[in-house]
CSV table of C-alpha atoms in Angstrom, one decimal:
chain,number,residue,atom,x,y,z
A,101,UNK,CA,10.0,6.5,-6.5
A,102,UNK,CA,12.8,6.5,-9.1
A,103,UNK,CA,12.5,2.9,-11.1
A,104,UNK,CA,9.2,2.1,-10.0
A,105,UNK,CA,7.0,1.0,-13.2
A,106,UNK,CA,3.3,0.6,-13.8
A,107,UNK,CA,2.1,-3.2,-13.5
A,108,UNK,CA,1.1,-4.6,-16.3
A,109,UNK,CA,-0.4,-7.9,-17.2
A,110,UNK,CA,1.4,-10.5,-19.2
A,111,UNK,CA,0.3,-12.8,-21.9
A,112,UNK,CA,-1.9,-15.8,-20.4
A,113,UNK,CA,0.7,-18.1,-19.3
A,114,UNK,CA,3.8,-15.8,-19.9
A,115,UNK,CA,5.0,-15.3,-15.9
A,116,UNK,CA,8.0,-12.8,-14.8
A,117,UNK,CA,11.0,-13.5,-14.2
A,118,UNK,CA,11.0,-12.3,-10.2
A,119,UNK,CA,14.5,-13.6,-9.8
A,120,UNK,CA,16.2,-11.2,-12.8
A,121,UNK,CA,17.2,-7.7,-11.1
A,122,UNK,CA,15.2,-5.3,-14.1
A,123,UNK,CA,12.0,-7.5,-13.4
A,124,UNK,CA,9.3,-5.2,-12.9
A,125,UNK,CA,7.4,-7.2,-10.6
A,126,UNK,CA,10.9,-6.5,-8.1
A,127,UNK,CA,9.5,-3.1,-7.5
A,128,UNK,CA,5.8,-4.1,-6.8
A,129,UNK,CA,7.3,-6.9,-4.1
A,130,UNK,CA,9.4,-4.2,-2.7
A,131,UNK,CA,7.1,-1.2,-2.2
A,132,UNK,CA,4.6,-3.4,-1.2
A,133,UNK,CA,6.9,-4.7,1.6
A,134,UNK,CA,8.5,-1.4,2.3
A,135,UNK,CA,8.5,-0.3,6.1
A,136,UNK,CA,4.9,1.3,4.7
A,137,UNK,CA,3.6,0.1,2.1
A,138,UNK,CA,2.1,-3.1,3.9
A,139,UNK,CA,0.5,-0.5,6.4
A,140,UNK,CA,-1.2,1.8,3.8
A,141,UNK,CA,-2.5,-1.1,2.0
A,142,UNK,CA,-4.6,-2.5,5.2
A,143,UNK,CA,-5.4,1.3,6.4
A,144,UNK,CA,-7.3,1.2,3.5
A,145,UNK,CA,-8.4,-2.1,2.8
A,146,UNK,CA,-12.4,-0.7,4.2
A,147,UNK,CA,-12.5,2.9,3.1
A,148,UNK,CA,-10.9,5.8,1.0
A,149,UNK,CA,-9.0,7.7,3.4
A,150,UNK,CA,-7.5,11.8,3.2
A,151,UNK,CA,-3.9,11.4,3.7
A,152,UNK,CA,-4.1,13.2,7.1
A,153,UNK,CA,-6.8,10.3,8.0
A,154,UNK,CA,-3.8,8.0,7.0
A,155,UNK,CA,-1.1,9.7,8.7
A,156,UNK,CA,-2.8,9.3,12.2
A,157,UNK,CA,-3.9,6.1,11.3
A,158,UNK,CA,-0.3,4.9,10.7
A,159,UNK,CA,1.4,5.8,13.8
A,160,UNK,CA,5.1,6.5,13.7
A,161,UNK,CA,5.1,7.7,9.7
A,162,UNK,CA,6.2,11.0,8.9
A,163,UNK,CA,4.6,13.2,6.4
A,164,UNK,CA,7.9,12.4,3.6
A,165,UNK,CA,7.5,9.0,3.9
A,166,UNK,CA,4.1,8.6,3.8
A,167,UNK,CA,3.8,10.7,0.4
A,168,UNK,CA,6.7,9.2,-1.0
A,169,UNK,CA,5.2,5.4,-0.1
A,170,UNK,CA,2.0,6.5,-1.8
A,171,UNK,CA,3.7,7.8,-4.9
A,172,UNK,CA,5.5,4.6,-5.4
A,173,UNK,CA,2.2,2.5,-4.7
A,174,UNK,CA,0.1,5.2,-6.8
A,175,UNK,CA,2.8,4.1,-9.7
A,176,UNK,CA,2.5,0.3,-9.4
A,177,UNK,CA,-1.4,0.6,-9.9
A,178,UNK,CA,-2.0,-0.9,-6.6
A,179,UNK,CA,-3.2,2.8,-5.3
A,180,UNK,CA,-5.7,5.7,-6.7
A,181,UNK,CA,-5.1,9.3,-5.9
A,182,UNK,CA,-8.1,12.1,-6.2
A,183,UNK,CA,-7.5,15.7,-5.8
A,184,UNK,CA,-10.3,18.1,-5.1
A,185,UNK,CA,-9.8,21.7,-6.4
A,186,UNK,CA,-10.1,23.3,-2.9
A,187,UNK,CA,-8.0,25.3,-0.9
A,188,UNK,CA,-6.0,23.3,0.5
A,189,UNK,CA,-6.4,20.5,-1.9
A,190,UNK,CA,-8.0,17.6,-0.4
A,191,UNK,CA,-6.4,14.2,-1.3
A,192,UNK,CA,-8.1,11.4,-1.1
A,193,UNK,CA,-6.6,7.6,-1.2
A,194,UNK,CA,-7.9,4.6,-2.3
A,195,UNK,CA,-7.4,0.6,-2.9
A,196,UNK,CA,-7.5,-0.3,-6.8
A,197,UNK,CA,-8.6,-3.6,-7.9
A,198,UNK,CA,-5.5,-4.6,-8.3
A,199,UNK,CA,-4.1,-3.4,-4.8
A,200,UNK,CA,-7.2,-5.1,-2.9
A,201,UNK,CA,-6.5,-8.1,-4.6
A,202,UNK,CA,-2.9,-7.9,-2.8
A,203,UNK,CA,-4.2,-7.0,0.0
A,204,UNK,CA,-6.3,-9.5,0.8
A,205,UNK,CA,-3.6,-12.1,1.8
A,206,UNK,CA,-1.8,-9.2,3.4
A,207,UNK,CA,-4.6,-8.3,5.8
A,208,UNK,CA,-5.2,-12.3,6.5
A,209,UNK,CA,-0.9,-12.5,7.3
A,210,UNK,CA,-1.5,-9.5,9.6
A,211,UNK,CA,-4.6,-11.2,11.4
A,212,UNK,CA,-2.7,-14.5,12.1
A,213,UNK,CA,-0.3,-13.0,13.5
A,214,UNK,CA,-2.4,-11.4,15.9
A,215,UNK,CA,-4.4,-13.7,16.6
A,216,UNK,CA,-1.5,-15.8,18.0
A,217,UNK,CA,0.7,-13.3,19.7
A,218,UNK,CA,-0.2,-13.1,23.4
A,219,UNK,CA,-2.7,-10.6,24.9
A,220,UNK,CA,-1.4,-7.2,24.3
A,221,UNK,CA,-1.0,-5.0,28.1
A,222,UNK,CA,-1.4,-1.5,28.1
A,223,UNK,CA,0.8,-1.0,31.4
């Protein structure tokens, strides 16, 4: 995505400035919290997935958006993306360190919540 920049650390004790519009740690926050990102990140918090394996496992996101939330999350660091020479290339997604460590507390938010909303029905 257009303005998205690669994470980098800071000096030890140096912090960002989150509230300044250029801060680059803005886009991380928002592609992280983006209609998508948040799902990507738990689909793969236990395994590499194909992006056809993360398509059906994110029901509801079309092909566009799912290739243009990894994109932004590939740039940020948080994702890794491996192509294999076939035909078709298969593409294979994964958690970086980075992106697992964000995860984590995104995956423990998502299990709160369920654990207190009422049983789910089927009917």
């Amino acid at each position: 995505m257009a303005g998205s920049a690669q994470f980098t650390r800071t000096e030890a004790g140096e912090r960002y400035d989150v509230f300044h519009t250029g801060c680059p740690a803005r886009d991380v926050v928002d592609h992280v919290t983006s209609r998508w990102g948040i799902w990507v990140l738990i689909s793969l918090r236990s395994n590499d997935l194909r992006f056809y394996e993360l398509r059906e496992s994110i029901q509801g996101v079309s092909e566009k958006m799912l290739a243009q939330t990894l994109r932004a999350l590939v740039q940020d660091g948080l994702v890794w993306r491996k192509v294999e020479p076939t035909t078709p290339p298969q593409v294979t997604y994964g958690l970086t360190e980075f992106g697992r460590d964000l995860g984590e507390p995104l995956t423990e938010l998502f299990d709160r919540i369920t654990r207190r909303l009422a049983p789910h029905s089927t009917d």
